[in-house]
């Protein structure tokens, strides 16, 4: 398969495909793991599939998400929401792995929705659609030039990634129920100009207070959002109040789907790591000249080089 947009840090290799009288099967490897795909009929009599990982079933038709083993594998092979912000474990499985496994299957084709997913699967794609619909409603209800500029700001800042932080398991009970903990929504067109909305752990139902994360340096959050949207960073009078009101509306619309989505994520997998953890084990694949020069790592991360000269021996040392 093409590796141009491949997310995981190991190649997928299809070993063989079999066409039995009643069901088709495919076997493949993903790094040191084994994958299997077998045709299954969904409860609605639609053509579906069952997916196996290392001999264990991780997905059956009608399930809202793959089993925890797939999430563990994605984390093991380098998936990080902030960096791979157009993807999540469900999209990787159903939009990248599944098409490769079922490429030579015969009729009937698998039953997939508009996002290329089996019906009932919750994913980042559906959250992005919900956020886009909320922004569209914001545009229709905007009043005056200030409201129009607020709507334009969010039109240029689509939802790209959802990051559940390491403390997200705290408000969950032993069944994994309850509203999700601290979460960040990353918005933007370009990752190097992204902005974030932070939702701290709520104290009860409906008590989450979403806030725009502060910009870099001394930049105010509103200015950071306007710059990220490519708009005039000088907000007009009344913009901040209208911005906060719109932020509340957008996130309120997202709360229910976001809680449902959080319940598909297993508890206890650290999806958000600091800079040190993100750089451990990476390989330098390119050096881009500039001021400062940038190191490009094998996962696409860019690291700026500090070109300041080291102290000479005459100024001290060991």
PDB file of C-alpha atoms in Angstrom:
ATOM      1  CA  UNK A   1       0.000   0.000   0.000  1.00  0.00           C
ATOM      2  CA  UNK A   2       1.037   3.640  -0.423  1.00  0.00           C
ATOM      3  CA  UNK A   3       2.837   5.054   2.594  1.00  0.00           C
ATOM      4  CA  UNK A   4       2.295   8.720   1.640  1.00  0.00           C
ATOM      5  CA  UNK A   5      -0.341   9.250   4.322  1.00  0.00           C
ATOM      6  CA  UNK A   6       0.362   6.189   6.462  1.00  0.00           C
ATOM      7  CA  UNK A   7       0.086   7.075  10.142  1.00  0.00           C
ATOM      8  CA  UNK A   8       1.485   4.150  12.107  1.00  0.00           C
ATOM      9  CA  UNK A   9       5.198   3.540  12.528  1.00  0.00           C
ATOM     10  CA  UNK A  10       5.189   0.072  10.913  1.00  0.00           C
ATOM     11  CA  UNK A  11       4.117  -1.117   7.440  1.00  0.00           C
ATOM     12  CA  UNK A  12       0.995  -3.145   6.712  1.00  0.00           C
ATOM     13  CA  UNK A  13       1.728  -6.255   4.627  1.00  0.00           C
ATOM     14  CA  UNK A  14      -1.108  -8.355   3.232  1.00  0.00           C
ATOM     15  CA  UNK A  15      -0.088 -12.032   3.325  1.00  0.00           C
ATOM     16  CA  UNK A  16      -2.967 -13.804   1.633  1.00  0.00           C
ATOM     17  CA  UNK A  17      -6.642 -13.548   0.822  1.00  0.00           C
ATOM     18  CA  UNK A  18      -9.094 -16.434   0.654  1.00  0.00           C
ATOM     19  CA  UNK A  19     -12.554 -16.595  -0.862  1.00  0.00           C
ATOM     20  CA  UNK A  20     -14.527 -19.306   0.914  1.00  0.00           C
ATOM     21  CA  UNK A  21     -18.032 -20.228  -0.283  1.00  0.00           C
ATOM     22  CA  UNK A  22     -19.641 -18.266   2.549  1.00  0.00           C
ATOM     23  CA  UNK A  23     -17.113 -15.667   3.660  1.00  0.00           C
ATOM     24  CA  UNK A  24     -13.927 -13.999   2.526  1.00  0.00           C
ATOM     25  CA  UNK A  25     -10.891 -13.633   4.793  1.00  0.00           C
ATOM     26  CA  UNK A  26      -7.632 -11.697   4.674  1.00  0.00           C
ATOM     27  CA  UNK A  27      -4.487 -12.139   6.745  1.00  0.00           C
ATOM     28  CA  UNK A  28      -1.820  -9.452   7.144  1.00  0.00           C
ATOM     29  CA  UNK A  29       0.964  -8.255   9.428  1.00  0.00           C
ATOM     30  CA  UNK A  30       1.381  -4.810  10.995  1.00  0.00           C
ATOM     31  CA  UNK A  31       4.881  -4.624  12.435  1.00  0.00           C
ATOM     32  CA  UNK A  32       5.182  -7.603  14.763  1.00  0.00           C
ATOM     33  CA  UNK A  33       1.400  -7.991  15.025  1.00  0.00           C
ATOM     34  CA  UNK A  34      -1.023 -10.079  12.978  1.00  0.00           C
ATOM     35  CA  UNK A  35      -4.273  -8.747  11.534  1.00  0.00           C
ATOM     36  CA  UNK A  36      -7.211 -10.691  10.179  1.00  0.00           C
ATOM     37  CA  UNK A  37     -10.349  -9.592   8.362  1.00  0.00           C
ATOM     38  CA  UNK A  38     -13.416 -11.782   7.853  1.00  0.00           C
ATOM     39  CA  UNK A  39     -16.792 -11.019   6.314  1.00  0.00           C
ATOM     40  CA  UNK A  40     -19.686 -10.837   8.777  1.00  0.00           C
ATOM     41  CA  UNK A  41     -23.283  -9.733   8.378  1.00  0.00           C
ATOM     42  CA  UNK A  42     -24.456  -6.862  10.562  1.00  0.00           C
ATOM     43  CA  UNK A  43     -27.620  -6.992  12.672  1.00  0.00           C
ATOM     44  CA  UNK A  44     -29.375  -5.008   9.923  1.00  0.00           C
ATOM     45  CA  UNK A  45     -28.416  -7.696   7.363  1.00  0.00           C
ATOM     46  CA  UNK A  46     -25.880  -5.314   5.793  1.00  0.00           C
ATOM     47  CA  UNK A  47     -22.513  -6.675   4.604  1.00  0.00           C
ATOM     48  CA  UNK A  48     -20.024  -6.071   7.415  1.00  0.00           C
ATOM     49  CA  UNK A  49     -16.771  -7.464   8.725  1.00  0.00           C
ATOM     50  CA  UNK A  50     -14.985  -8.767  11.803  1.00  0.00           C
ATOM     51  CA  UNK A  51     -11.423  -7.656  12.491  1.00  0.00           C
ATOM     52  CA  UNK A  52      -8.866  -9.677  14.452  1.00  0.00           C
ATOM     53  CA  UNK A  53      -5.612  -8.564  16.088  1.00  0.00           C
ATOM     54  CA  UNK A  54      -3.142 -11.252  17.156  1.00  0.00           C
ATOM     55  CA  UNK A  55      -5.905 -13.853  16.951  1.00  0.00           C
ATOM     56  CA  UNK A  56      -8.380 -11.895  19.065  1.00  0.00           C
ATOM     57  CA  UNK A  57     -11.545 -10.248  17.737  1.00  0.00           C
ATOM     58  CA  UNK A  58     -11.310  -6.445  18.136  1.00  0.00           C
ATOM     59  CA  UNK A  59     -14.300  -5.334  16.070  1.00  0.00           C
ATOM     60  CA  UNK A  60     -17.752  -6.735  15.198  1.00  0.00           C
ATOM     61  CA  UNK A  61     -20.456  -4.995  13.122  1.00  0.00           C
ATOM     62  CA  UNK A  62     -22.447  -2.524  15.200  1.00  0.00           C
ATOM     63  CA  UNK A  63     -19.709  -1.773  17.749  1.00  0.00           C
ATOM     64  CA  UNK A  64     -19.057   1.970  18.360  1.00  0.00           C
ATOM     65  CA  UNK A  65     -15.272   1.509  18.332  1.00  0.00           C
ATOM     66  CA  UNK A  66     -12.532  -1.121  18.090  1.00  0.00           C
ATOM     67  CA  UNK A  67     -11.411  -3.001  21.182  1.00  0.00           C
ATOM     68  CA  UNK A  68      -8.778  -1.552  23.539  1.00  0.00           C
ATOM     69  CA  UNK A  69      -6.036  -3.682  21.946  1.00  0.00           C
ATOM     70  CA  UNK A  70      -6.230  -1.520  18.806  1.00  0.00           C
ATOM     71  CA  UNK A  71      -5.839   1.696  20.814  1.00  0.00           C
ATOM     72  CA  UNK A  72      -2.816   0.202  22.594  1.00  0.00           C
ATOM     73  CA  UNK A  73      -1.321  -0.756  19.235  1.00  0.00           C
ATOM     74  CA  UNK A  74      -1.816   2.744  17.804  1.00  0.00           C
ATOM     75  CA  UNK A  75      -0.061   4.258  20.827  1.00  0.00           C
ATOM     76  CA  UNK A  76       2.729   1.673  20.538  1.00  0.00           C
ATOM     77  CA  UNK A  77       3.288   2.548  16.867  1.00  0.00           C
ATOM     78  CA  UNK A  78       3.549   6.288  17.425  1.00  0.00           C
ATOM     79  CA  UNK A  79       0.055   7.713  16.956  1.00  0.00           C
ATOM     80  CA  UNK A  80      -0.370  11.044  18.778  1.00  0.00           C
ATOM     81  CA  UNK A  81      -3.531  13.166  18.448  1.00  0.00           C
ATOM     82  CA  UNK A  82      -1.742  16.534  18.419  1.00  0.00           C
ATOM     83  CA  UNK A  83       0.616  15.516  15.611  1.00  0.00           C
ATOM     84  CA  UNK A  84      -1.651  13.239  13.560  1.00  0.00           C
ATOM     85  CA  UNK A  85      -4.520  15.644  14.032  1.00  0.00           C
ATOM     86  CA  UNK A  86      -6.665  14.490  11.103  1.00  0.00           C
ATOM     87  CA  UNK A  87      -6.767  10.952  12.472  1.00  0.00           C
ATOM     88  CA  UNK A  88      -7.855   8.885  15.441  1.00  0.00           C
ATOM     89  CA  UNK A  89      -7.587   5.102  16.065  1.00  0.00           C
ATOM     90  CA  UNK A  90     -11.004   4.437  14.490  1.00  0.00           C
ATOM     91  CA  UNK A  91     -10.177   6.397  11.326  1.00  0.00           C
ATOM     92  CA  UNK A  92      -6.770   4.708  11.037  1.00  0.00           C
ATOM     93  CA  UNK A  93      -8.395   1.279  11.264  1.00  0.00           C
ATOM     94  CA  UNK A  94     -11.349   1.876   8.952  1.00  0.00           C
ATOM     95  CA  UNK A  95      -9.959   4.424   6.486  1.00  0.00           C
ATOM     96  CA  UNK A  96      -6.412   3.087   6.148  1.00  0.00           C
ATOM     97  CA  UNK A  97      -6.169  -0.526   7.296  1.00  0.00           C
ATOM     98  CA  UNK A  98      -9.603  -1.843   6.245  1.00  0.00           C
ATOM     99  CA  UNK A  99      -9.415  -0.661   2.581  1.00  0.00           C
ATOM    100  CA  UNK A 100      -6.033  -2.371   2.182  1.00  0.00           C
ATOM    101  CA  UNK A 101      -7.294  -5.618   3.719  1.00  0.00           C
ATOM    102  CA  UNK A 102     -10.510  -5.678   1.655  1.00  0.00           C
ATOM    103  CA  UNK A 103      -9.005  -4.380  -1.599  1.00  0.00           C
ATOM    104  CA  UNK A 104      -9.569  -7.599  -3.572  1.00  0.00           C
ATOM    105  CA  UNK A 105     -12.809  -8.722  -1.954  1.00  0.00           C
ATOM    106  CA  UNK A 106     -15.709  -9.667  -4.186  1.00  0.00           C
ATOM    107  CA  UNK A 107     -19.289  -8.417  -4.089  1.00  0.00           C
ATOM    108  CA  UNK A 108     -21.149  -7.325  -2.113  1.00  0.00           C
ATOM    109  CA  UNK A 109     -18.957  -4.431  -0.899  1.00  0.00           C
ATOM    110  CA  UNK A 110     -18.850  -3.520   2.759  1.00  0.00           C
ATOM    111  CA  UNK A 111     -21.597  -1.200   3.993  1.00  0.00           C
ATOM    112  CA  UNK A 112     -19.920   2.108   4.936  1.00  0.00           C
ATOM    113  CA  UNK A 113     -21.293   5.570   5.720  1.00  0.00           C
ATOM    114  CA  UNK A 114     -20.306   8.934   4.222  1.00  0.00           C
ATOM    115  CA  UNK A 115     -17.143   9.005   6.378  1.00  0.00           C
ATOM    116  CA  UNK A 116     -16.001   5.631   5.063  1.00  0.00           C
ATOM    117  CA  UNK A 117     -16.835   3.945   8.380  1.00  0.00           C
ATOM    118  CA  UNK A 118     -19.157   1.092   9.327  1.00  0.00           C
ATOM    119  CA  UNK A 119     -22.488   2.317  10.668  1.00  0.00           C
ATOM    120  CA  UNK A 120     -22.447   3.045  14.405  1.00  0.00           C
ATOM    121  CA  UNK A 121     -18.710   3.760  14.697  1.00  0.00           C
ATOM    122  CA  UNK A 122     -17.935   6.999  16.576  1.00  0.00           C
ATOM    123  CA  UNK A 123     -14.916   8.871  15.277  1.00  0.00           C
ATOM    124  CA  UNK A 124     -13.164  12.209  14.996  1.00  0.00           C
ATOM    125  CA  UNK A 125     -14.858  12.654  11.603  1.00  0.00           C
ATOM    126  CA  UNK A 126     -18.331  12.858  13.149  1.00  0.00           C
ATOM    127  CA  UNK A 127     -17.114  15.353  15.768  1.00  0.00           C
ATOM    128  CA  UNK A 128     -15.643  17.541  13.045  1.00  0.00           C
ATOM    129  CA  UNK A 129     -18.944  17.440  11.186  1.00  0.00           C
ATOM    130  CA  UNK A 130     -20.859  18.421  14.348  1.00  0.00           C
ATOM    131  CA  UNK A 131     -18.491  21.341  14.962  1.00  0.00           C
ATOM    132  CA  UNK A 132     -18.761  22.494  11.320  1.00  0.00           C
ATOM    133  CA  UNK A 133     -22.564  22.405  11.514  1.00  0.00           C
ATOM    134  CA  UNK A 134     -22.454  24.474  14.712  1.00  0.00           C
ATOM    135  CA  UNK A 135     -20.215  27.050  13.010  1.00  0.00           C
ATOM    136  CA  UNK A 136     -22.622  27.165  10.059  1.00  0.00           C
ATOM    137  CA  UNK A 137     -25.499  27.898  12.441  1.00  0.00           C
ATOM    138  CA  UNK A 138     -23.350  30.567  14.061  1.00  0.00           C
ATOM    139  CA  UNK A 139     -22.978  32.270  10.685  1.00  0.00           C
ATOM    140  CA  UNK A 140     -26.740  32.204  10.061  1.00  0.00           C
ATOM    141  CA  UNK A 141     -27.480  33.721  13.481  1.00  0.00           C
ATOM    142  CA  UNK A 142     -24.678  36.307  13.458  1.00  0.00           C
ATOM    143  CA  UNK A 143     -25.787  39.899  13.962  1.00  0.00           C
ATOM    144  CA  UNK A 144     -23.861  42.911  12.668  1.00  0.00           C
ATOM    145  CA  UNK A 145     -20.219  43.160  11.581  1.00  0.00           C
ATOM    146  CA  UNK A 146     -18.867  41.948  14.941  1.00  0.00           C
ATOM    147  CA  UNK A 147     -20.943  38.770  14.892  1.00  0.00           C
ATOM    148  CA  UNK A 148     -19.982  38.198  11.255  1.00  0.00           C
ATOM    149  CA  UNK A 149     -16.285  38.484  12.102  1.00  0.00           C
ATOM    150  CA  UNK A 150     -16.639  36.017  14.975  1.00  0.00           C
ATOM    151  CA  UNK A 151     -18.331  33.543  12.622  1.00  0.00           C
ATOM    152  CA  UNK A 152     -15.614  34.112  10.008  1.00  0.00           C
ATOM    153  CA  UNK A 153     -12.942  33.438  12.635  1.00  0.00           C
ATOM    154  CA  UNK A 154     -14.315  29.978  13.403  1.00  0.00           C
ATOM    155  CA  UNK A 155     -14.975  29.255   9.717  1.00  0.00           C
ATOM    156  CA  UNK A 156     -11.224  29.528   9.190  1.00  0.00           C
ATOM    157  CA  UNK A 157     -10.488  27.391  12.265  1.00  0.00           C
ATOM    158  CA  UNK A 158     -12.060  23.959  11.692  1.00  0.00           C
ATOM    159  CA  UNK A 159     -11.831  21.274  14.364  1.00  0.00           C
ATOM    160  CA  UNK A 160      -8.819  19.081  13.591  1.00  0.00           C
ATOM    161  CA  UNK A 161      -7.866  17.112  16.718  1.00  0.00           C
ATOM    162  CA  UNK A 162      -9.313  16.090  20.067  1.00  0.00           C
ATOM    163  CA  UNK A 163      -6.804  15.354  22.834  1.00  0.00           C
ATOM    164  CA  UNK A 164      -7.879  13.604  26.032  1.00  0.00           C
ATOM    165  CA  UNK A 165      -5.233  14.408  28.607  1.00  0.00           C
ATOM    166  CA  UNK A 166      -3.654  11.959  31.003  1.00  0.00           C
ATOM    167  CA  UNK A 167      -6.036  12.886  33.815  1.00  0.00           C
ATOM    168  CA  UNK A 168      -9.125  12.110  31.716  1.00  0.00           C
ATOM    169  CA  UNK A 169      -9.742   8.897  33.648  1.00  0.00           C
ATOM    170  CA  UNK A 170     -10.287  10.692  36.980  1.00  0.00           C
ATOM    171  CA  UNK A 171     -14.000  11.546  36.680  1.00  0.00           C
ATOM    172  CA  UNK A 172     -14.898   8.137  35.212  1.00  0.00           C
ATOM    173  CA  UNK A 173     -16.314   5.331  37.311  1.00  0.00           C
ATOM    174  CA  UNK A 174     -15.141   1.729  37.087  1.00  0.00           C
ATOM    175  CA  UNK A 175     -17.440   1.117  34.129  1.00  0.00           C
ATOM    176  CA  UNK A 176     -15.925   3.988  32.181  1.00  0.00           C
ATOM    177  CA  UNK A 177     -19.109   6.031  32.470  1.00  0.00           C
ATOM    178  CA  UNK A 178     -19.469   9.674  33.380  1.00  0.00           C
ATOM    179  CA  UNK A 179     -18.472  12.814  31.568  1.00  0.00           C
ATOM    180  CA  UNK A 180     -14.921  13.050  30.253  1.00  0.00           C
ATOM    181  CA  UNK A 181     -12.124  14.870  32.077  1.00  0.00           C
ATOM    182  CA  UNK A 182      -9.748  17.506  30.739  1.00  0.00           C
ATOM    183  CA  UNK A 183      -9.823  17.686  26.968  1.00  0.00           C
ATOM    184  CA  UNK A 184      -8.374  20.008  24.325  1.00  0.00           C
ATOM    185  CA  UNK A 185      -9.865  20.814  20.950  1.00  0.00           C
ATOM    186  CA  UNK A 186      -7.243  21.822  18.375  1.00  0.00           C
ATOM    187  CA  UNK A 187      -8.464  24.144  15.622  1.00  0.00           C
ATOM    188  CA  UNK A 188      -6.763  25.429  12.502  1.00  0.00           C
ATOM    189  CA  UNK A 189      -5.837  24.883   8.886  1.00  0.00           C
ATOM    190  CA  UNK A 190      -2.085  24.562   9.428  1.00  0.00           C
ATOM    191  CA  UNK A 191      -0.709  22.680  12.403  1.00  0.00           C
ATOM    192  CA  UNK A 192       2.063  25.233  12.967  1.00  0.00           C
ATOM    193  CA  UNK A 193      -0.620  27.922  13.423  1.00  0.00           C
ATOM    194  CA  UNK A 194      -3.092  25.891  15.439  1.00  0.00           C
ATOM    195  CA  UNK A 195      -4.993  27.184  18.448  1.00  0.00           C
ATOM    196  CA  UNK A 196      -6.686  25.218  21.211  1.00  0.00           C
ATOM    197  CA  UNK A 197      -9.825  25.265  23.300  1.00  0.00           C
ATOM    198  CA  UNK A 198      -9.342  23.774  26.746  1.00  0.00           C
ATOM    199  CA  UNK A 199     -12.108  22.141  28.738  1.00  0.00           C
ATOM    200  CA  UNK A 200     -11.043  21.341  32.308  1.00  0.00           C
ATOM    201  CA  UNK A 201     -12.544  18.493  34.315  1.00  0.00           C
ATOM    202  CA  UNK A 202     -16.160  19.455  35.119  1.00  0.00           C
ATOM    203  CA  UNK A 203     -17.470  19.421  38.676  1.00  0.00           C
ATOM    204  CA  UNK A 204     -20.803  18.027  37.547  1.00  0.00           C
ATOM    205  CA  UNK A 205     -23.109  17.670  34.545  1.00  0.00           C
ATOM    206  CA  UNK A 206     -22.939  20.677  32.248  1.00  0.00           C
ATOM    207  CA  UNK A 207     -20.410  22.568  34.400  1.00  0.00           C
ATOM    208  CA  UNK A 208     -17.463  22.445  32.016  1.00  0.00           C
ATOM    209  CA  UNK A 209     -16.185  25.914  31.180  1.00  0.00           C
ATOM    210  CA  UNK A 210     -14.399  26.028  27.841  1.00  0.00           C
ATOM    211  CA  UNK A 211     -11.657  28.623  27.450  1.00  0.00           C
ATOM    212  CA  UNK A 212      -9.458  29.703  24.567  1.00  0.00           C
ATOM    213  CA  UNK A 213      -5.852  28.756  25.306  1.00  0.00           C
ATOM    214  CA  UNK A 214      -3.452  31.678  25.588  1.00  0.00           C
ATOM    215  CA  UNK A 215      -1.333  32.497  22.554  1.00  0.00           C
ATOM    216  CA  UNK A 216       2.442  32.231  22.394  1.00  0.00           C
ATOM    217  CA  UNK A 217       4.434  34.886  24.192  1.00  0.00           C
ATOM    218  CA  UNK A 218       2.334  37.813  25.364  1.00  0.00           C
ATOM    219  CA  UNK A 219      -0.371  37.262  22.736  1.00  0.00           C
ATOM    220  CA  UNK A 220      -3.920  37.327  24.097  1.00  0.00           C
ATOM    221  CA  UNK A 221      -6.153  34.342  23.244  1.00  0.00           C
ATOM    222  CA  UNK A 222      -8.452  36.398  20.993  1.00  0.00           C
ATOM    223  CA  UNK A 223      -5.478  37.803  19.071  1.00  0.00           C
ATOM    224  CA  UNK A 224      -4.051  34.278  18.702  1.00  0.00           C
ATOM    225  CA  UNK A 225      -7.322  33.018  17.224  1.00  0.00           C
ATOM    226  CA  UNK A 226      -7.578  35.931  14.790  1.00  0.00           C
ATOM    227  CA  UNK A 227      -3.978  35.453  13.645  1.00  0.00           C
ATOM    228  CA  UNK A 228      -4.483  31.694  13.237  1.00  0.00           C
ATOM    229  CA  UNK A 229      -7.559  32.423  11.089  1.00  0.00           C
ATOM    230  CA  UNK A 230      -5.509  34.813   8.927  1.00  0.00           C
ATOM    231  CA  UNK A 231      -7.614  37.829   9.940  1.00  0.00           C
ATOM    232  CA  UNK A 232      -6.763  41.286  11.266  1.00  0.00           C
ATOM    233  CA  UNK A 233      -5.468  40.623  14.810  1.00  0.00           C
ATOM    234  CA  UNK A 234      -6.943  43.879  16.100  1.00  0.00           C
ATOM    235  CA  UNK A 235     -10.416  42.932  17.388  1.00  0.00           C
ATOM    236  CA  UNK A 236     -13.222  45.471  16.885  1.00  0.00           C
ATOM    237  CA  UNK A 237     -15.137  46.813  19.873  1.00  0.00           C
ATOM    238  CA  UNK A 238     -17.345  44.138  21.401  1.00  0.00           C
ATOM    239  CA  UNK A 239     -15.512  41.295  19.672  1.00  0.00           C
ATOM    240  CA  UNK A 240     -14.263  39.557  22.836  1.00  0.00           C
ATOM    241  CA  UNK A 241     -17.729  39.322  24.386  1.00  0.00           C
ATOM    242  CA  UNK A 242     -19.196  38.024  21.113  1.00  0.00           C
ATOM    243  CA  UNK A 243     -16.285  35.585  20.787  1.00  0.00           C
ATOM    244  CA  UNK A 244     -16.853  34.165  24.286  1.00  0.00           C
ATOM    245  CA  UNK A 245     -20.575  33.803  23.612  1.00  0.00           C
ATOM    246  CA  UNK A 246     -19.912  31.982  20.329  1.00  0.00           C
ATOM    247  CA  UNK A 247     -17.356  29.763  22.028  1.00  0.00           C
ATOM    248  CA  UNK A 248     -19.940  28.742  24.597  1.00  0.00           C
ATOM    249  CA  UNK A 249     -22.497  27.938  21.880  1.00  0.00           C
ATOM    250  CA  UNK A 250     -20.074  25.865  19.798  1.00  0.00           C
ATOM    251  CA  UNK A 251     -18.766  23.816  22.706  1.00  0.00           C
ATOM    252  CA  UNK A 252     -22.225  23.308  24.209  1.00  0.00           C
ATOM    253  CA  UNK A 253     -23.271  21.773  20.882  1.00  0.00           C
ATOM    254  CA  UNK A 254     -20.241  19.482  21.040  1.00  0.00           C
ATOM    255  CA  UNK A 255     -20.557  18.350  24.674  1.00  0.00           C
ATOM    256  CA  UNK A 256     -22.903  15.375  24.153  1.00  0.00           C
ATOM    257  CA  UNK A 257     -21.099  13.889  21.123  1.00  0.00           C
ATOM    258  CA  UNK A 258     -17.764  14.528  22.838  1.00  0.00           C
ATOM    259  CA  UNK A 259     -18.781  12.558  25.952  1.00  0.00           C
ATOM    260  CA  UNK A 260     -20.002   9.689  23.768  1.00  0.00           C
ATOM    261  CA  UNK A 261     -16.729   9.789  21.857  1.00  0.00           C
ATOM    262  CA  UNK A 262     -14.695   9.796  25.082  1.00  0.00           C
ATOM    263  CA  UNK A 263     -16.376   6.567  26.176  1.00  0.00           C
ATOM    264  CA  UNK A 264     -14.991   4.813  23.108  1.00  0.00           C
ATOM    265  CA  UNK A 265     -11.467   5.599  24.340  1.00  0.00           C
ATOM    266  CA  UNK A 266     -10.113   3.108  26.905  1.00  0.00           C
ATOM    267  CA  UNK A 267      -9.124   4.537  30.279  1.00  0.00           C
ATOM    268  CA  UNK A 268      -5.453   4.721  31.185  1.00  0.00           C
ATOM    269  CA  UNK A 269      -3.715   5.230  27.835  1.00  0.00           C
ATOM    270  CA  UNK A 270      -1.578   8.414  27.969  1.00  0.00           C
ATOM    271  CA  UNK A 271      -2.443  10.122  24.687  1.00  0.00           C
ATOM    272  CA  UNK A 272      -0.899  13.490  25.530  1.00  0.00           C
ATOM    273  CA  UNK A 273       2.813  13.644  26.293  1.00  0.00           C
ATOM    274  CA  UNK A 274       5.183  16.538  26.845  1.00  0.00           C
ATOM    275  CA  UNK A 275       7.976  17.545  24.442  1.00  0.00           C
ATOM    276  CA  UNK A 276      10.491  15.141  26.006  1.00  0.00           C
ATOM    277  CA  UNK A 277       8.297  12.079  25.532  1.00  0.00           C
ATOM    278  CA  UNK A 278       7.387  13.101  21.978  1.00  0.00           C
ATOM    279  CA  UNK A 279      11.078  13.261  20.992  1.00  0.00           C
ATOM    280  CA  UNK A 280      12.250  10.028  22.640  1.00  0.00           C
ATOM    281  CA  UNK A 281      13.107   7.320  20.109  1.00  0.00           C
ATOM    282  CA  UNK A 282      12.737   9.581  17.057  1.00  0.00           C
ATOM    283  CA  UNK A 283      15.233   9.688  14.165  1.00  0.00           C
ATOM    284  CA  UNK A 284      16.442  12.816  12.334  1.00  0.00           C
ATOM    285  CA  UNK A 285      15.551  12.457   8.630  1.00  0.00           C
ATOM    286  CA  UNK A 286      16.260  15.961   7.325  1.00  0.00           C
ATOM    287  CA  UNK A 287      17.783  19.327   8.221  1.00  0.00           C
ATOM    288  CA  UNK A 288      16.075  22.450   6.841  1.00  0.00           C
ATOM    289  CA  UNK A 289      18.223  25.607   6.672  1.00  0.00           C
ATOM    290  CA  UNK A 290      16.776  28.789   8.059  1.00  0.00           C
ATOM    291  CA  UNK A 291      16.868  31.055  11.047  1.00  0.00           C
ATOM    292  CA  UNK A 292      16.830  29.007  13.158  1.00  0.00           C
ATOM    293  CA  UNK A 293      17.675  25.760  11.322  1.00  0.00           C
ATOM    294  CA  UNK A 294      15.101  22.984  11.818  1.00  0.00           C
ATOM    295  CA  UNK A 295      15.569  19.273  12.387  1.00  0.00           C
ATOM    296  CA  UNK A 296      12.828  17.168  10.779  1.00  0.00           C
ATOM    297  CA  UNK A 297      12.139  13.899  12.618  1.00  0.00           C
ATOM    298  CA  UNK A 298      10.759  10.655  11.207  1.00  0.00           C
ATOM    299  CA  UNK A 299       7.251  11.404  12.495  1.00  0.00           C
ATOM    300  CA  UNK A 300       7.180  14.869  10.901  1.00  0.00           C
ATOM    301  CA  UNK A 301       7.995  16.754  14.116  1.00  0.00           C
ATOM    302  CA  UNK A 302      10.146  19.856  13.586  1.00  0.00           C
ATOM    303  CA  UNK A 303      12.702  20.880  16.214  1.00  0.00           C
ATOM    304  CA  UNK A 304      14.465  24.268  16.142  1.00  0.00           C
ATOM    305  CA  UNK A 305      18.239  24.241  16.622  1.00  0.00           C
ATOM    306  CA  UNK A 306      19.778  26.618  19.138  1.00  0.00           C
ATOM    307  CA  UNK A 307      22.655  28.229  17.230  1.00  0.00           C
ATOM    308  CA  UNK A 308      23.910  30.372  20.125  1.00  0.00           C
ATOM    309  CA  UNK A 309      27.671  29.714  20.566  1.00  0.00           C
ATOM    310  CA  UNK A 310      28.763  27.727  23.585  1.00  0.00           C
ATOM    311  CA  UNK A 311      30.910  29.497  26.220  1.00  0.00           C
ATOM    312  CA  UNK A 312      34.594  29.415  25.323  1.00  0.00           C
ATOM    313  CA  UNK A 313      37.181  27.896  27.633  1.00  0.00           C
ATOM    314  CA  UNK A 314      38.461  31.302  28.638  1.00  0.00           C
ATOM    315  CA  UNK A 315      35.045  32.166  29.990  1.00  0.00           C
ATOM    316  CA  UNK A 316      34.918  29.082  32.121  1.00  0.00           C
ATOM    317  CA  UNK A 317      34.132  25.434  31.655  1.00  0.00           C
ATOM    318  CA  UNK A 318      34.599  22.133  33.409  1.00  0.00           C
TER     319      UNK A 318
END
